[in-house]
Amino acid sequence: MNLAGIAVNIYRDQLTGEKKKQSEKQQTGYNNRLGWVFVSKDFTKETTKAVRTYGSLFNVSKDYTYFTPNTFYRNDLRRLSTLRWINAMSIDIDAKNGENEGMTLPDVQELITQAGLPMPSLIVQTPSKGFHVHWFLEQPKRASDKLNVHYSRIQTCMAEMIHGDVHAVGPERLFRLPTDENTVFHSQERVSFDELCEWFQLVQEQDRQDVHTYKKGFCKGYESLLQHPAVQKILEGVHQGQRDTACYTLALAYKAAGYDEKTAAAYLHNWNQKNTPQMRQIEVKRKVKSAYNGRFHAPSAKKIRELSGMLFSYVIWEEAKPREERTYSHIQEWEGDVVAFIRAQGGRVSGSQRDLAEQITSSVNTDKKIPYATFKKVIVRLEEQEILSRKVSGKGRGASTELCIIDEVKARRTQSEASKKEQDTAPKNNGLNSNTIKDTVAGGTALSLSPGNELDCSSEHSILNLPSTYSTSLQTAPIPGNVPSAFTSALFNRGFTDGRFIFRAWGRFS
């Protein structure tokens, strides 16, 4: 089939037969089904133009090399944001740099069958002996942000399955114009987008099942990465068509294991002697430099599985940093800071939310203020926990928010838990905690109870009389979580706020 038949097959009523006159546009009005097709000579902006009629497309096909299977609503900007119709799913199978070298049309068809994909509508062979594979959609899909993202996900998955270029994805991309000379396969088959979505879902389900299988070849930590049998097999050498990927993957493995760039290059130059045929030394050097200067810190487990043909996966567990070393704080830590701020103001504050957020700083770094968005989330969480009440008066920028602590027990518990979380990363020394009570009097101090099971004690017992071997500047201890709230509230109402005393009192009472 020639270009005319293929173009009509793709675009249908999105292009017109000939250019409309201005008078016709005024009579028929604007047609929102029409779209612009971009054609280009060498991907540069200077050699790229847009056409909207079949006649224009046929006229420029002799001078232009590439086209967009999908159409746009603007003729001056080929971007995702200007995409109007998605007409085809297209995959670029590249044969440059030794990848897919010697691949033939039957090889491509076999890969498509093995992947469980439907028969394509068009296959075009490129001058570098690569292929552009197209599946025309039964019905064009109106482009949208969500659809464009999902299209790229499916396109990436399809490219991985049939050895395509996973970097050449996106519905806005250019592909080689089909001609009688470069068209190696054509059919009347069409596929629905829903069918491709179902295929993608099945592949994802299979991948989730494979995760359990890959655990049999599990590797823990970067240090043991190079000793894993799958990596060792790649280190024994690879064949043509795998060398570039293997070299880059091994360079990332050396990088992750802590080797410097110079040492990794030396090891990979020795490894290259085992390859058949060997790579050029300059190519090995470039791969190592790309790995060490790039954004990836470790190799792809999937690439190691493909190159070695063995089961492999790994995971790295990192300990949480102390809060002062982190860029962001956990929201529970900010909750403690907000409660501490309100308590320092007498349990009640008011003002605009932005002004209040500006006054709240981290307990470990006074230069770090709570982000406004985080402050709003914290207030909502504290309201849901019934620790704070919020009252807003006014509207817009003149609105004022009043925050008030309504449950002192929960507020102190929230603050103490946040501070305890920060202290967990510090070295632990033997000493007092909420579960250890130092009693200087045998048998402890008796508590006199009123007939209503309410405690009637002097507030002098709220702070324990500790021996001189302990610091006398102890802060109020956290409230024990195993003490009933009703009992704790009864003590709080009488001024007993120290967790040690509350824990001791509950032990005597129970």
Coordinates of C-alpha atoms in Angstrom, one line a residue, residues 7-506:
A7 CA -2.3 8.1 5.6
V8 CA -6.0 7.7 5.1
N9 CA -5.9 4.6 7.2
I10 CA -4.2 6.5 10.1
Y11 CA -5.8 10.0 10.0
R12 CA -9.3 9.4 8.4
D13 CA -11.3 12.6 8.8
Q14 CA -8.6 14.4 10.8
L15 CA -7.1 15.8 7.5
T16 CA -9.1 17.4 4.6
G17 CA -8.7 16.7 1.0
E18 CA -7.8 20.2 0.1
K19 CA -7.3 23.5 1.9
K20 CA -10.6 25.3 2.8
K21 CA -11.2 28.8 1.6
Q22 CA -12.0 31.5 4.1
S23 CA -15.6 31.8 2.9
E24 CA -16.1 28.0 3.5
K25 CA -14.7 28.4 7.0
Q26 CA -17.1 31.1 7.8
Q27 CA -20.0 29.0 6.5
T28 CA -19.1 25.6 8.1
G29 CA -17.5 27.0 11.2
Y30 CA -14.6 25.5 13.2
N31 CA -14.0 21.7 13.0
N32 CA -12.6 20.4 16.2
R33 CA -11.8 17.0 14.7
L34 CA -9.2 18.3 12.4
G35 CA -5.5 18.1 13.4
W36 CA -2.1 19.1 12.2
V37 CA 0.5 16.5 11.1
F38 CA 4.2 17.5 11.6
V39 CA 6.8 16.5 9.1
S40 CA 10.6 17.0 9.4
K41 CA 13.8 16.4 7.6
D42 CA 16.2 16.0 10.5
F43 CA 14.3 16.7 13.7
T44 CA 15.4 20.3 13.8
K45 CA 12.9 23.1 14.3
E46 CA 14.1 24.8 11.1
T47 CA 13.3 21.8 8.9
T48 CA 9.9 20.9 10.6
K49 CA 6.6 22.1 9.3
A50 CA 2.9 21.2 9.9
V51 CA 0.3 20.1 7.2
R52 CA -3.4 19.7 7.5
T53 CA -4.5 18.3 4.1
Y54 CA -3.8 15.0 2.4
G55 CA -2.5 16.9 -0.6
S56 CA 0.1 18.8 1.3
L57 CA 1.2 15.6 3.0
F58 CA 1.7 13.8 -0.3
N59 CA 3.5 16.9 -1.8
V60 CA 6.0 17.1 1.0
S61 CA 6.6 13.4 1.4
K62 CA 9.3 13.5 -1.3
D63 CA 11.4 16.1 0.6
Y64 CA 10.7 15.1 4.2
T65 CA 11.7 12.0 6.1
Y66 CA 9.8 11.9 9.3
F67 CA 6.1 12.4 10.4
T68 CA 3.9 12.2 13.5
P69 CA 1.3 9.4 13.5
N70 CA -0.7 11.5 16.0
T71 CA -2.1 14.9 15.3
F72 CA -2.0 18.3 17.1
Y73 CA -4.3 21.3 17.4
R74 CA -1.5 23.8 16.9
N75 CA 0.7 24.1 13.8
D76 CA 3.6 25.9 15.6
L77 CA 4.3 23.6 18.5
R78 CA 4.8 19.8 18.7
R79 CA 4.4 19.1 22.4
L80 CA 2.4 16.8 24.6
S81 CA 0.3 19.8 25.6
T82 CA -0.7 20.5 22.1
L83 CA -1.7 17.0 21.2
R84 CA -5.3 16.5 20.0
W85 CA -5.7 12.9 18.6
I86 CA -3.8 9.6 19.4
N87 CA -4.1 7.4 16.3
A88 CA -1.4 4.8 16.7
M89 CA 0.9 3.0 19.2
S90 CA 4.4 3.2 17.7
I91 CA 7.7 1.5 18.8
D92 CA 11.2 2.3 17.6
I93 CA 13.5 -0.7 17.4
D94 CA 17.0 0.8 17.1
A95 CA 19.8 -1.2 15.5
K96 CA 22.6 1.3 16.2
N97 CA 25.6 0.8 18.5
G98 CA 25.5 -2.9 18.2
E99 CA 22.0 -3.2 19.7
N100 CA 19.7 -5.6 17.8
E101 CA 22.4 -6.0 15.1
G102 CA 21.3 -8.5 12.4
M103 CA 17.6 -8.4 13.4
T104 CA 15.3 -9.3 10.6
L105 CA 11.6 -8.9 10.0
P106 CA 10.8 -12.5 11.1
D107 CA 12.7 -11.8 14.3
V108 CA 10.5 -8.7 15.0
Q109 CA 7.4 -10.7 14.2
E110 CA 8.6 -13.5 16.6
L111 CA 9.2 -11.0 19.4
I112 CA 5.7 -9.6 18.9
T113 CA 4.1 -13.0 19.1
Q114 CA 6.2 -14.0 22.2
A115 CA 5.1 -10.8 23.9
G116 CA 1.4 -11.7 23.3
L117 CA 0.8 -8.5 21.3
P118 CA -1.7 -8.3 18.4
M119 CA -0.5 -8.2 14.8
P120 CA 0.8 -4.7 13.9
S121 CA -0.7 -2.6 11.2
L122 CA 2.6 -1.3 9.7
I123 CA 6.3 -2.0 10.0
V124 CA 8.8 0.3 8.4
Q125 CA 12.5 -0.5 8.1
T126 CA 15.0 2.3 8.7
P127 CA 18.3 2.9 6.9
S128 CA 20.3 1.6 9.9
K129 CA 18.4 -1.7 9.7
G130 CA 16.1 -0.9 12.6
F131 CA 12.3 -1.0 12.5
H132 CA 9.4 1.3 13.3
V133 CA 6.4 -0.8 14.3
H134 CA 2.9 0.8 14.3
W135 CA -0.4 -0.4 15.7
F136 CA -3.3 1.7 14.3
L137 CA -6.1 2.2 16.8
E138 CA -9.7 1.2 15.9
Q139 CA -10.9 4.6 17.2
P140 CA -8.7 7.6 17.8
K141 CA -8.4 8.7 21.4
R142 CA -8.8 12.3 22.4
A143 CA -5.5 13.3 24.1
S144 CA -5.4 14.3 27.7
D145 CA -2.7 14.6 30.4
K146 CA -3.7 11.3 32.1
L147 CA -4.1 9.4 28.8
N148 CA -0.7 10.7 27.5
V149 CA 1.0 9.4 30.7
H150 CA -0.7 6.0 30.4
Y151 CA 0.1 5.8 26.7
S152 CA 3.8 6.3 27.5
R153 CA 3.6 3.6 30.2
I154 CA 2.2 1.0 27.7
Q155 CA 4.6 2.2 25.0
T156 CA 7.6 1.7 27.4
C157 CA 6.4 -1.8 28.3
M158 CA 5.9 -2.8 24.7
A159 CA 9.4 -1.5 23.8
E160 CA 10.9 -3.6 26.6
M161 CA 9.2 -6.7 25.4
I162 CA 10.2 -6.4 21.7
H163 CA 13.7 -4.9 22.2
G164 CA 12.6 -1.4 21.3
D165 CA 14.1 1.9 22.5
V166 CA 12.6 2.6 25.9
H167 CA 13.9 6.2 25.6
A168 CA 12.0 6.9 22.4
V169 CA 8.6 7.0 23.9
G170 CA 5.8 9.6 23.9
P171 CA 2.8 10.1 21.6
E172 CA 4.3 13.3 20.3
R173 CA 7.3 11.7 18.7
L174 CA 8.4 11.6 15.0
F175 CA 8.7 8.4 13.0
R176 CA 10.0 7.6 9.5
L177 CA 7.5 8.3 6.7
P178 CA 6.4 5.1 5.1
T179 CA 7.3 4.6 1.4
D180 CA 7.0 1.8 -1.1
E181 CA 10.7 1.1 -0.5
N182 CA 10.9 1.0 3.3
T183 CA 7.5 -0.6 4.1
V184 CA 8.3 -4.2 4.9
F185 CA 4.9 -5.2 6.4
H186 CA 1.4 -3.9 6.2
S187 CA -2.0 -5.2 7.2
Q188 CA -5.6 -4.1 7.7
E189 CA -5.4 -5.1 11.4
R190 CA -6.4 -2.5 14.0
V191 CA -6.3 -2.7 17.8
S192 CA -8.4 -0.9 20.4
F193 CA -6.7 1.1 23.1
D194 CA -8.6 -0.9 25.7
E195 CA -7.1 -4.1 24.3
L196 CA -3.6 -2.6 24.8
C197 CA -4.5 -1.5 28.3
E198 CA -5.7 -5.1 29.2
W199 CA -2.4 -6.5 27.8
F200 CA -0.4 -4.1 29.9
Q201 CA -2.4 -5.1 33.0
L202 CA -1.7 -8.8 32.4
V203 CA 2.1 -8.0 32.0
Q204 CA 2.0 -6.1 35.3
E205 CA 0.3 -9.0 37.1
Q206 CA 2.9 -11.4 35.7
D207 CA 5.7 -9.0 36.9
R208 CA 4.2 -9.0 40.4
Q209 CA 4.3 -12.8 40.4
D210 CA 7.9 -12.9 39.1
V211 CA 8.9 -10.7 42.1
H212 CA 8.4 -13.7 44.4
T213 CA 10.4 -15.9 42.0
Y214 CA 13.3 -13.4 41.8
K215 CA 13.7 -13.5 45.6
K216 CA 15.3 -16.9 45.1
G217 CA 18.3 -15.0 43.5
F218 CA 18.1 -12.3 46.2
C219 CA 21.2 -10.1 46.9
K220 CA 21.3 -7.9 50.0
G221 CA 23.4 -4.8 49.9
Y222 CA 25.8 -3.2 47.4
E223 CA 28.9 -4.9 49.0
S224 CA 27.8 -8.4 47.8
L225 CA 26.6 -7.2 44.4
L226 CA 29.7 -8.1 42.5
Q227 CA 29.9 -11.6 44.1
H228 CA 26.4 -12.6 43.1
P229 CA 26.4 -15.5 40.5
A230 CA 24.4 -13.5 38.0
V231 CA 26.9 -10.6 38.0
Q232 CA 29.8 -13.1 38.0
K233 CA 28.3 -14.6 34.8
I234 CA 28.3 -11.2 33.1
L235 CA 31.9 -10.7 34.2
E236 CA 32.9 -13.8 32.2
G237 CA 32.2 -11.9 29.0
V238 CA 29.3 -11.3 26.7
H239 CA 28.7 -11.4 22.9
Q240 CA 28.1 -8.7 20.4
G241 CA 24.8 -6.9 20.9
Q242 CA 25.1 -7.1 24.7
R243 CA 28.4 -5.4 25.2
D244 CA 27.3 -1.8 25.6
T245 CA 24.5 -2.6 28.0
A246 CA 26.7 -5.0 30.0
C247 CA 29.6 -2.5 30.2
Y248 CA 27.3 0.2 31.5
T249 CA 25.5 -2.2 33.9
L250 CA 28.8 -3.4 35.4
A251 CA 30.2 0.1 35.7
L252 CA 27.1 1.0 37.8
A253 CA 27.7 -2.2 39.9
Y254 CA 31.3 -1.1 40.6
K255 CA 30.1 2.4 41.4
A256 CA 27.5 1.0 43.9
A257 CA 30.1 -1.2 45.5
G258 CA 32.3 1.8 46.3
Y259 CA 35.0 1.6 43.6
D260 CA 36.3 4.9 42.2
E261 CA 36.0 5.6 38.5
K262 CA 39.6 4.9 37.7
T263 CA 39.6 1.5 39.4
A264 CA 36.3 0.5 37.7
A265 CA 37.7 1.5 34.3
A266 CA 40.7 -0.7 34.9
Y267 CA 38.6 -3.7 35.8
L268 CA 36.3 -3.2 32.9
H269 CA 39.2 -3.0 30.4
N270 CA 40.3 -6.4 31.6
W271 CA 36.7 -7.7 31.4
N272 CA 36.5 -6.4 27.8
Q273 CA 39.2 -8.9 26.8
K274 CA 36.7 -11.7 27.5
N275 CA 34.1 -10.3 25.1
T276 CA 33.6 -11.6 21.6
P277 CA 34.4 -9.4 19.8
Q278 CA 36.0 -6.8 22.1
M279 CA 34.7 -3.3 22.4
R280 CA 37.0 -0.4 21.5
Q281 CA 38.9 0.9 24.6
I282 CA 37.4 4.4 24.1
E283 CA 33.9 2.9 24.2
V284 CA 34.6 1.2 27.6
K285 CA 36.0 4.5 28.9
R286 CA 32.9 6.4 27.8
K287 CA 30.5 3.9 29.4
V288 CA 32.3 4.1 32.7
K289 CA 32.3 7.9 32.6
S290 CA 28.6 7.9 31.7
A291 CA 27.8 5.6 34.7
Y292 CA 29.8 7.6 37.2
N293 CA 28.6 11.0 36.0
G294 CA 25.0 10.0 35.5
R295 CA 22.0 10.1 37.9
F296 CA 21.9 6.3 38.5
H297 CA 23.6 5.0 41.7
A298 CA 23.2 1.3 41.1
P299 CA 22.5 -1.1 38.2
S300 CA 19.1 -2.3 37.0
A301 CA 18.2 -5.7 38.4
K302 CA 16.2 -6.3 35.3
K303 CA 19.2 -5.7 33.0
I304 CA 21.3 -8.1 35.1
R305 CA 18.6 -10.8 34.7
E306 CA 18.4 -10.2 31.0
L307 CA 22.2 -10.3 30.5
S308 CA 22.9 -13.3 32.7
G309 CA 19.7 -15.3 32.2
M310 CA 19.6 -15.9 35.9
L311 CA 17.4 -15.0 38.8
F312 CA 18.5 -11.8 40.4
S313 CA 17.1 -9.0 42.6
Y314 CA 18.4 -6.9 45.4
V315 CA 17.3 -4.3 47.9
I316 CA 19.1 -1.7 50.0
W317 CA 17.9 -0.8 53.5
E318 CA 19.2 2.5 54.9
E319 CA 18.8 3.6 58.5
A320 CA 16.8 6.7 59.1
K321 CA 18.9 9.9 59.6
P322 CA 18.6 12.0 62.8
R323 CA 16.1 14.8 62.4
E324 CA 18.9 17.5 62.4
E325 CA 20.5 15.8 59.4
R326 CA 17.3 15.4 57.4
T327 CA 16.0 18.0 54.9
Y328 CA 12.4 17.1 55.9
S329 CA 10.9 16.2 59.2
H330 CA 8.2 13.6 59.9
I331 CA 4.7 15.1 60.4
Q332 CA 4.6 13.6 63.9
E333 CA 7.7 15.6 64.8
W334 CA 6.0 18.8 63.6
E335 CA 2.9 18.0 65.6
G336 CA 5.1 18.1 68.8
D337 CA 6.5 21.4 67.7
V338 CA 3.1 22.9 67.1
V339 CA 1.8 21.7 70.4
A340 CA 4.8 23.1 72.2
F341 CA 4.4 26.5 70.5
I342 CA 0.7 26.8 71.5
R343 CA 1.5 25.7 75.1
A344 CA 4.2 28.3 75.3
Q345 CA 1.7 30.9 74.4
G346 CA -0.6 29.8 77.3
G347 CA -2.5 27.1 75.4
R348 CA -4.2 29.5 73.0
V349 CA -3.0 31.4 69.9
S350 CA -4.7 33.4 67.2
G351 CA -3.8 35.1 64.0
S352 CA -3.6 34.3 60.3
Q353 CA -2.4 30.8 59.6
R354 CA 0.6 32.0 57.6
D355 CA 1.7 34.3 60.5
L356 CA 1.4 31.4 62.9
A357 CA 3.4 29.1 60.7
E358 CA 6.1 31.7 60.4
Q359 CA 6.5 31.6 64.2
I360 CA 6.9 27.8 64.6
T361 CA 10.4 26.4 64.3
S362 CA 11.9 22.9 64.5
S363 CA 12.9 21.8 68.0
V364 CA 16.3 20.7 66.8
N365 CA 17.0 23.6 64.4
T366 CA 15.5 27.1 65.2
D367 CA 16.4 28.2 61.7
K368 CA 14.1 25.7 60.1
K369 CA 10.4 26.9 60.0
I370 CA 7.4 24.6 59.5
P371 CA 6.2 24.7 55.8
Y372 CA 2.8 26.4 55.5
A373 CA 1.3 23.3 53.7
T374 CA 2.6 21.0 56.5
F375 CA 1.3 23.4 59.1
K376 CA -2.2 23.1 57.7
K377 CA -2.0 19.3 57.6
V378 CA -0.8 19.2 61.2
I379 CA -3.7 21.3 62.4
V380 CA -6.2 19.0 60.7
R381 CA -4.5 15.9 62.2
L382 CA -4.5 17.5 65.7
E383 CA -8.2 18.4 65.3
E384 CA -9.0 14.8 64.3
Q385 CA -7.2 13.6 67.4
E386 CA -9.3 16.0 69.5
I387 CA -6.1 17.7 70.8
L388 CA -6.8 21.1 69.3
S389 CA -9.9 23.2 68.5
R390 CA -9.9 25.6 65.6
K391 CA -12.1 28.6 65.2
V392 CA -11.9 30.8 62.1
S393 CA -13.4 34.3 62.0
G394 CA -13.5 36.4 58.8
K395 CA -12.9 35.4 55.2
G396 CA -10.1 35.6 52.8
R397 CA -6.8 37.3 53.7
G398 CA -8.4 39.0 56.7
A399 CA -9.4 35.7 58.3
S400 CA -8.1 35.0 61.8
T401 CA -7.7 31.5 63.1
E402 CA -7.8 30.7 66.8
L403 CA -6.1 27.5 68.0
C404 CA -6.7 26.2 71.5
I405 CA -5.5 23.1 73.3
I406 CA -8.6 21.2 74.5
D407 CA -7.1 18.0 75.8
E408 CA -3.9 18.7 77.8
V409 CA -3.2 15.0 78.4
K410 CA -3.2 14.1 74.7
A411 CA -1.3 17.3 73.9
R412 CA 1.5 16.4 76.3
R413 CA 1.6 12.8 75.0
T414 CA 1.9 14.0 71.4
Q415 CA 4.7 16.3 72.3
S416 CA 6.6 13.7 74.4
E417 CA 6.2 11.1 71.7
A418 CA 7.7 13.5 69.1
S419 CA 10.6 14.4 71.4
K420 CA 11.2 10.7 72.2
K421 CA 11.3 9.9 68.5
E422 CA 14.1 12.5 68.0
Q423 CA 16.1 11.2 70.9
D424 CA 15.9 7.6 69.7
T425 CA 18.8 8.2 67.3
A426 CA 21.1 9.4 70.1
P427 CA 23.3 7.0 72.1
K428 CA 21.3 5.6 75.0
N429 CA 22.9 5.9 78.5
N430 CA 21.7 4.0 81.6
G431 CA 19.4 6.3 83.6
L432 CA 15.8 7.0 84.4
N433 CA 12.9 6.6 82.1
S434 CA 9.2 6.4 82.4
N435 CA 9.3 2.7 83.3
T436 CA 12.0 3.1 86.0
I437 CA 11.1 4.7 89.4
K438 CA 13.9 5.4 91.8
D439 CA 12.4 5.2 95.3
T440 CA 14.5 6.7 98.2
V441 CA 12.1 5.5 100.8
A442 CA 11.4 1.8 101.4
G443 CA 7.9 1.0 100.4
G444 CA 7.5 4.3 98.6
T445 CA 5.3 7.2 99.5
A446 CA 1.7 6.4 100.4
L447 CA -1.1 8.0 98.5
S448 CA -4.2 9.0 100.4
L449 CA -7.4 8.4 98.3
S450 CA -10.7 10.1 98.8
P451 CA -14.0 8.1 98.9
G452 CA -14.6 8.9 95.2
N453 CA -11.4 7.1 94.2
E454 CA -9.9 10.4 93.5
L455 CA -6.3 11.2 94.5
D456 CA -5.7 13.8 97.1
C457 CA -2.0 14.4 97.2
S458 CA 0.2 17.3 97.7
S459 CA 1.8 18.7 94.6
E460 CA 5.2 18.3 96.2
H461 CA 5.1 14.7 95.1
S462 CA 4.7 15.6 91.5
I463 CA 8.5 15.6 91.2
L464 CA 10.4 12.7 92.7
N465 CA 13.2 13.3 95.2
L466 CA 16.1 11.8 93.3
P467 CA 19.5 10.9 94.8
S468 CA 22.5 13.0 94.0
T469 CA 23.8 10.4 91.6
Y470 CA 21.2 11.5 89.1
S471 CA 20.8 14.9 87.4
T472 CA 18.6 17.3 89.3
S473 CA 17.7 19.1 86.1
L474 CA 15.5 16.3 84.7
Q475 CA 12.7 17.4 82.5
T476 CA 9.1 16.3 82.9
A477 CA 9.0 12.6 81.8
P478 CA 6.6 11.4 79.1
I479 CA 3.2 10.2 80.1
P480 CA 3.1 6.3 80.3
G481 CA 0.9 4.9 77.6
N482 CA -0.3 2.0 79.8
V483 CA -2.0 4.3 82.4
P484 CA -5.7 4.9 81.8
S485 CA -6.6 8.3 80.5
A486 CA -9.2 8.9 83.3
F487 CA -6.7 8.2 86.0
T488 CA -4.1 10.5 84.2
S489 CA -6.7 13.3 83.8
A490 CA -7.5 13.1 87.5
L491 CA -3.9 13.7 88.4
F492 CA -3.5 16.5 85.8
N493 CA -6.4 18.4 87.3
R494 CA -4.5 18.5 90.6
G495 CA -1.3 19.6 89.1
F496 CA 0.6 16.3 88.8
T497 CA 2.2 16.4 85.3
D498 CA 5.3 14.2 85.7
G499 CA 5.2 10.8 84.0
R500 CA 7.3 9.2 86.6
F501 CA 4.9 10.2 89.4
I502 CA 1.8 9.2 87.4
F503 CA 3.3 5.8 86.6
R504 CA 4.2 5.2 90.3
A505 CA 0.8 6.4 91.5
W506 CA -1.0 4.0 89.1

